[in-house]
Coordinates of C-alpha atoms in Angstrom, one line a residue:
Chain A
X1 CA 0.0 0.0 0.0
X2 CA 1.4 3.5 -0.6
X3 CA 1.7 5.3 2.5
X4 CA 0.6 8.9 3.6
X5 CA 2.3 10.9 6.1
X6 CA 1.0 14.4 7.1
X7 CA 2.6 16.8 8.6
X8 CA 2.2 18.2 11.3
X9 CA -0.1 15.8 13.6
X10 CA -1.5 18.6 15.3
X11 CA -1.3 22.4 14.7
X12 CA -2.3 25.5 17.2
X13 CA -3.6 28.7 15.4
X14 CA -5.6 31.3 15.5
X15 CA -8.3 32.6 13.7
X16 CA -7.7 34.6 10.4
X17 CA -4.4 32.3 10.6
X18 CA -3.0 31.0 7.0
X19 CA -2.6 27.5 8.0
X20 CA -1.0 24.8 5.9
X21 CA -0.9 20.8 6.6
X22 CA 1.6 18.9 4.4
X23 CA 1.0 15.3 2.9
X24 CA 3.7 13.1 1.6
X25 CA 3.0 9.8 -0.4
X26 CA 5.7 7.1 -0.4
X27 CA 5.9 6.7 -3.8
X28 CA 4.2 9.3 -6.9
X29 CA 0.3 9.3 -7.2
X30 CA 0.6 11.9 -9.9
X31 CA -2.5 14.2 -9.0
X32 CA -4.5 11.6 -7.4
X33 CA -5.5 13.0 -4.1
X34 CA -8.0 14.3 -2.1
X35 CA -9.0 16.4 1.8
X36 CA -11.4 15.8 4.1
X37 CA -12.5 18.1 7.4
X38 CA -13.8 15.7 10.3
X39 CA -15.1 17.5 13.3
X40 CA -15.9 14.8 16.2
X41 CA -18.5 12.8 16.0
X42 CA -19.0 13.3 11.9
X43 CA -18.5 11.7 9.2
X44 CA -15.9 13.4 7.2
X45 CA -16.5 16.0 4.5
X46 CA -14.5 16.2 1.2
X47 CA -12.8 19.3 0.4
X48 CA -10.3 19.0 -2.2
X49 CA -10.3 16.4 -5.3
X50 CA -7.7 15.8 -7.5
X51 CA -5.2 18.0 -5.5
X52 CA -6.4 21.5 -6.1
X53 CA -10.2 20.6 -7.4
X54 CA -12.5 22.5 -4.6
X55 CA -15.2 20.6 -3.9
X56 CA -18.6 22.7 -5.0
X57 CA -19.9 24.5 -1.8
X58 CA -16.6 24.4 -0.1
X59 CA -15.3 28.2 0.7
X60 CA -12.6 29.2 -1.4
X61 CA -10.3 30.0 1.5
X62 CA -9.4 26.6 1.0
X63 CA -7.0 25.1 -1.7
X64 CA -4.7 22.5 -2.6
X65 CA -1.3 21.9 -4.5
X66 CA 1.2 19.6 -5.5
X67 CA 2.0 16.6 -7.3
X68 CA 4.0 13.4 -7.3
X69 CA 4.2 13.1 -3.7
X70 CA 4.4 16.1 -2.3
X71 CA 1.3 18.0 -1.4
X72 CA -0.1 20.7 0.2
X73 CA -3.5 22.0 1.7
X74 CA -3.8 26.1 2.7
X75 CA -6.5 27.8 4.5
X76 CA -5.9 31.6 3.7
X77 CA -7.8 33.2 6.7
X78 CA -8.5 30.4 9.9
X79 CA -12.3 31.2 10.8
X80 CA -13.8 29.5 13.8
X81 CA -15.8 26.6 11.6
X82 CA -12.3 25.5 10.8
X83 CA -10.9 23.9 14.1
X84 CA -11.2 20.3 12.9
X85 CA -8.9 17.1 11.6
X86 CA -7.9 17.1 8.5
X87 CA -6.9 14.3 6.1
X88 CA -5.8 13.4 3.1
X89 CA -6.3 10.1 1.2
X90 CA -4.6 9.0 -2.3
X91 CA -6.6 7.4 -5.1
X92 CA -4.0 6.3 -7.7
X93 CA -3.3 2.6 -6.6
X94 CA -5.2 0.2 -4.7
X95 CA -5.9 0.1 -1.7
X96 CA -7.0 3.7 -0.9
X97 CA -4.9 5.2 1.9
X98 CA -5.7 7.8 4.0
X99 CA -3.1 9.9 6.3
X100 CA -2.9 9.8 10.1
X101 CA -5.0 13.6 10.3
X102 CA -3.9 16.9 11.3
X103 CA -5.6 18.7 14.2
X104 CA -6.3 22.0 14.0
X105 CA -6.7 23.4 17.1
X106 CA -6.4 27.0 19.3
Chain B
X1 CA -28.6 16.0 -3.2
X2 CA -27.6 12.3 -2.5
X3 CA -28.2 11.9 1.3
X4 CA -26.7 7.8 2.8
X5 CA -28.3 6.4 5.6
X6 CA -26.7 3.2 7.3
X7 CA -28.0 0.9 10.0
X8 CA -26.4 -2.2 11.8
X9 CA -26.1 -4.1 14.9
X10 CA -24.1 -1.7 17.0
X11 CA -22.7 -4.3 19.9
X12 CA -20.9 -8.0 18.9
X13 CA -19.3 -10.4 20.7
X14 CA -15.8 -11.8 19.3
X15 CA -16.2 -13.9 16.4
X16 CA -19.7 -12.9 15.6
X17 CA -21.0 -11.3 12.4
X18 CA -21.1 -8.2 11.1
X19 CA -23.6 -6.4 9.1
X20 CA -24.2 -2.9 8.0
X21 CA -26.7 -1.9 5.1
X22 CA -26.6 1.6 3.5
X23 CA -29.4 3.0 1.5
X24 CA -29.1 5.6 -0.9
X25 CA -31.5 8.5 -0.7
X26 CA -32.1 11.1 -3.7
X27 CA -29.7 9.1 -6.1
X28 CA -29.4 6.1 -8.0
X29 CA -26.9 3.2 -6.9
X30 CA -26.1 3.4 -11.4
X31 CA -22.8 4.8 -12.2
X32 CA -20.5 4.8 -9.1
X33 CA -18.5 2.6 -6.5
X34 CA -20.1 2.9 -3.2
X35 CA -17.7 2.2 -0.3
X36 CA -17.0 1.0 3.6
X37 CA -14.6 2.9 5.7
X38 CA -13.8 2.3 9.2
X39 CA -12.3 4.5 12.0
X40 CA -11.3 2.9 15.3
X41 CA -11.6 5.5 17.9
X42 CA -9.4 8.0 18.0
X43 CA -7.8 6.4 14.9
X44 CA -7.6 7.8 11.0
X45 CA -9.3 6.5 8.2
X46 CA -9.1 3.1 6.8
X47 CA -10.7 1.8 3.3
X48 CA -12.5 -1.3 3.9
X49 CA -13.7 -2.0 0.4
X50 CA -16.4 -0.8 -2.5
X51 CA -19.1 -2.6 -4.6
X52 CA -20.2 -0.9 -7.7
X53 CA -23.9 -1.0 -9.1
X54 CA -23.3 -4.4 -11.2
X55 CA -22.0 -6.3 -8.4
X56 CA -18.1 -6.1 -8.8
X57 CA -16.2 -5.7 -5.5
X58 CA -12.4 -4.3 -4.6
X59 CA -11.3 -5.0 -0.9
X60 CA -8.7 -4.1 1.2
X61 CA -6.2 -7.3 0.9
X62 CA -5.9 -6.3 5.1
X63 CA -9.6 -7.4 5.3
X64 CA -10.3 -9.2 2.0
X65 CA -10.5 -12.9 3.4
X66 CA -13.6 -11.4 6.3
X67 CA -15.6 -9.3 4.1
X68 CA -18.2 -9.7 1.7
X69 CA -19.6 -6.7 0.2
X70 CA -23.2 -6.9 -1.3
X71 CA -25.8 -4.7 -3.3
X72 CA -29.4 -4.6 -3.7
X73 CA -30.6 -2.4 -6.9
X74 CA -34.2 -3.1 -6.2
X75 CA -33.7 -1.3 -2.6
X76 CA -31.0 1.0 -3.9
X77 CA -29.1 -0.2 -0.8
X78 CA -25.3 -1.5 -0.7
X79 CA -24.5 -3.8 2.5
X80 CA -21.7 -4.8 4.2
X81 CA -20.8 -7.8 6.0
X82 CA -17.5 -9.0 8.5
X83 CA -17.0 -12.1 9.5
X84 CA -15.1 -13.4 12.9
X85 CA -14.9 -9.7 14.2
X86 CA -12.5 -9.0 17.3
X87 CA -12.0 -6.0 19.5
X88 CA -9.7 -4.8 16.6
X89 CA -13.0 -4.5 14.4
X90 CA -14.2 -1.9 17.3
X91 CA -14.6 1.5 14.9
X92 CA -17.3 3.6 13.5
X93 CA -18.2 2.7 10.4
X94 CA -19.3 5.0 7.2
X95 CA -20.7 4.3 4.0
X96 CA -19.4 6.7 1.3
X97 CA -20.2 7.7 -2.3
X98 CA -17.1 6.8 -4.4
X99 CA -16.3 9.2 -7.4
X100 CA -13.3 9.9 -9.5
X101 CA -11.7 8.8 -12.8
X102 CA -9.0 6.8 -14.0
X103 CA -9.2 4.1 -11.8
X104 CA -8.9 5.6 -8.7
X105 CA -11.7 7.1 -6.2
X106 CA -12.6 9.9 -3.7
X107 CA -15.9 9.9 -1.3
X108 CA -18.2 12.8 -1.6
X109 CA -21.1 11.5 0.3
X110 CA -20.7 10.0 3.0
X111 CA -23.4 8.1 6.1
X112 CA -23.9 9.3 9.8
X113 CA -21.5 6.6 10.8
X114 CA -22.3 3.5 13.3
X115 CA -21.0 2.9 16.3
X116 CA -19.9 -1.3 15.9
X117 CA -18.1 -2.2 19.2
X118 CA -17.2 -5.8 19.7
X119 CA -16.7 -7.0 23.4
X120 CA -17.2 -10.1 25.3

C-alpha cells in the first residue's frame, strides 16, 4: 500500500491564521489526491479532489497543491468553523490510503 | 442532493458477524463505487472496500479474506458484511459515495457513521 504521512499531527492557530498541513505519499500518485474536514463525532467532509479541485460548496479560502508526492492543503484566513482534523487520502493505486490527520486546534 | 443512511447491529461479541446496510437517498446506486470505511476511535481512516452498481467488488487485501460486500438495486441499498470480528473490528463505520476517474476514487457523500463495538 502506498503510504501517507501528514505533517504536522497537530497544529495551534488562531483565527484569520493562513494555516498549511503537508502530505507526503511514499511513492508518486501523480494528481490523485483528495481532503477531508472531520469535526468529532461526523462523518468526514470532502474538500479537495484531485489536488487542487474545490469541492462545489466548499469556501474558497481553502485550496490544494502539489503533485508526485508532495502535497499541500492552505486555508488563507482560519475562521472559527475550521478547528477540525484534517486528512488526506490517495486514489491512484489500490488500496485507498488515508493519512494519520492533522488537528487543528487553538 | 444524494443523502446515505446506514443501520447495523451496533454491539458483537468476538467472532460474531457483522452487518451494516446503506441506502441511498435522492440518487441512484447506477454509475459509481459505493464504499465502507472504518475509524477505530481516535484512529484515522481506513478503506475497507467498495461494490459498484453491477455487483463487482475491490477489498482491502488487510480485510479481504472477512468481508463480503453486497448490493441490492431493487432497494438501492449496498451492505456490508465482516466475518469473525475482534476488539480490533471496534470502529465507527461509514458508508461513502465513491467518485473519480481513471481508476482511482474519492468519497463525496458519506453516512452518519455507526457505532460497531465488539466486546465479550
Amino acid at each position: 500500500d502506498i503510504q501517507m504521512t501528514q505533517s504536522p499531527s497537530t497544529l495551534s492557530a488562531s483565527v484569520g491564521d493562513r494555516v498549511t498541513i503537508t502530505c507526503r505519499a511514499s511513492q508518486s500518485i501523480s494528481s490523485w489526491l483528495a481532503w477531508y474536514q472531520q469535526k468529532p463525532g461526523k462523518a468526514p467532509k470532502l474538500l479537495i479532489y484531485k489536488a487542487s479541485g474545490l469541492e462545489s460548496g466548499v469556501p474558497s479560502r481553502f485550496s490544494g497543491s502539489g503533485s508526485g508526492t508532495e502535497f499541500t492543503l492552505t486555508i488563507s484566513s482560519l475562521q472559527p468553523d475550521d478547528f477540525a482534523t484534517y486528512y488526506c487520502q490517495q486514489y491512484n493505486t489500490y488500496s485507498w490510503t488515508f493519512g494519520q490527520g492533522t488537528k487543528v486546534e487553538v | 442532493q444524494v443523502h446515505l443512511q446506514q443501520w447495523g447491529a451496533g454491539l458483537l461479541k468476538p467472532s460474531e458477524t457483522q452487518s451494516l446496510t446503506c441506502v441511498v437517498n435522492g440518487g441512484s446506486l447506477s454509475g459509481y463505487y459505493w464504499s465502507w470505511i472504518r475509524q477505530a476511535p481516535g484512529k484515522g481512516l481506513e478503506w475497507i472496500g467498495e461494490i459498484s452498481y453491477g455487483g463487482s467488488t475491490n477489498y482491502n487485501p488487510s480485510l479481504k479474506s472477512r468481508v463480503t460486500m453486497s448490493v441490492d438495486t431493487s432497494k438501492n441499498h449496498f451492505s456490508l458484511i465482516l466475518n469473525s470480528v475482534t476488539a480490533a473490528d471496534t470502529a465507527v463505520y461509514y458508508c461513502a459515495r465513491a467518485v473519480g476517474a481513471t481508476g482511482g476514487y474519492y468519497f463525496d457523500s458519506w453516512g452518519q457513521g455507526t457505532l460497531v463495538t465488539v466486546s465479550p
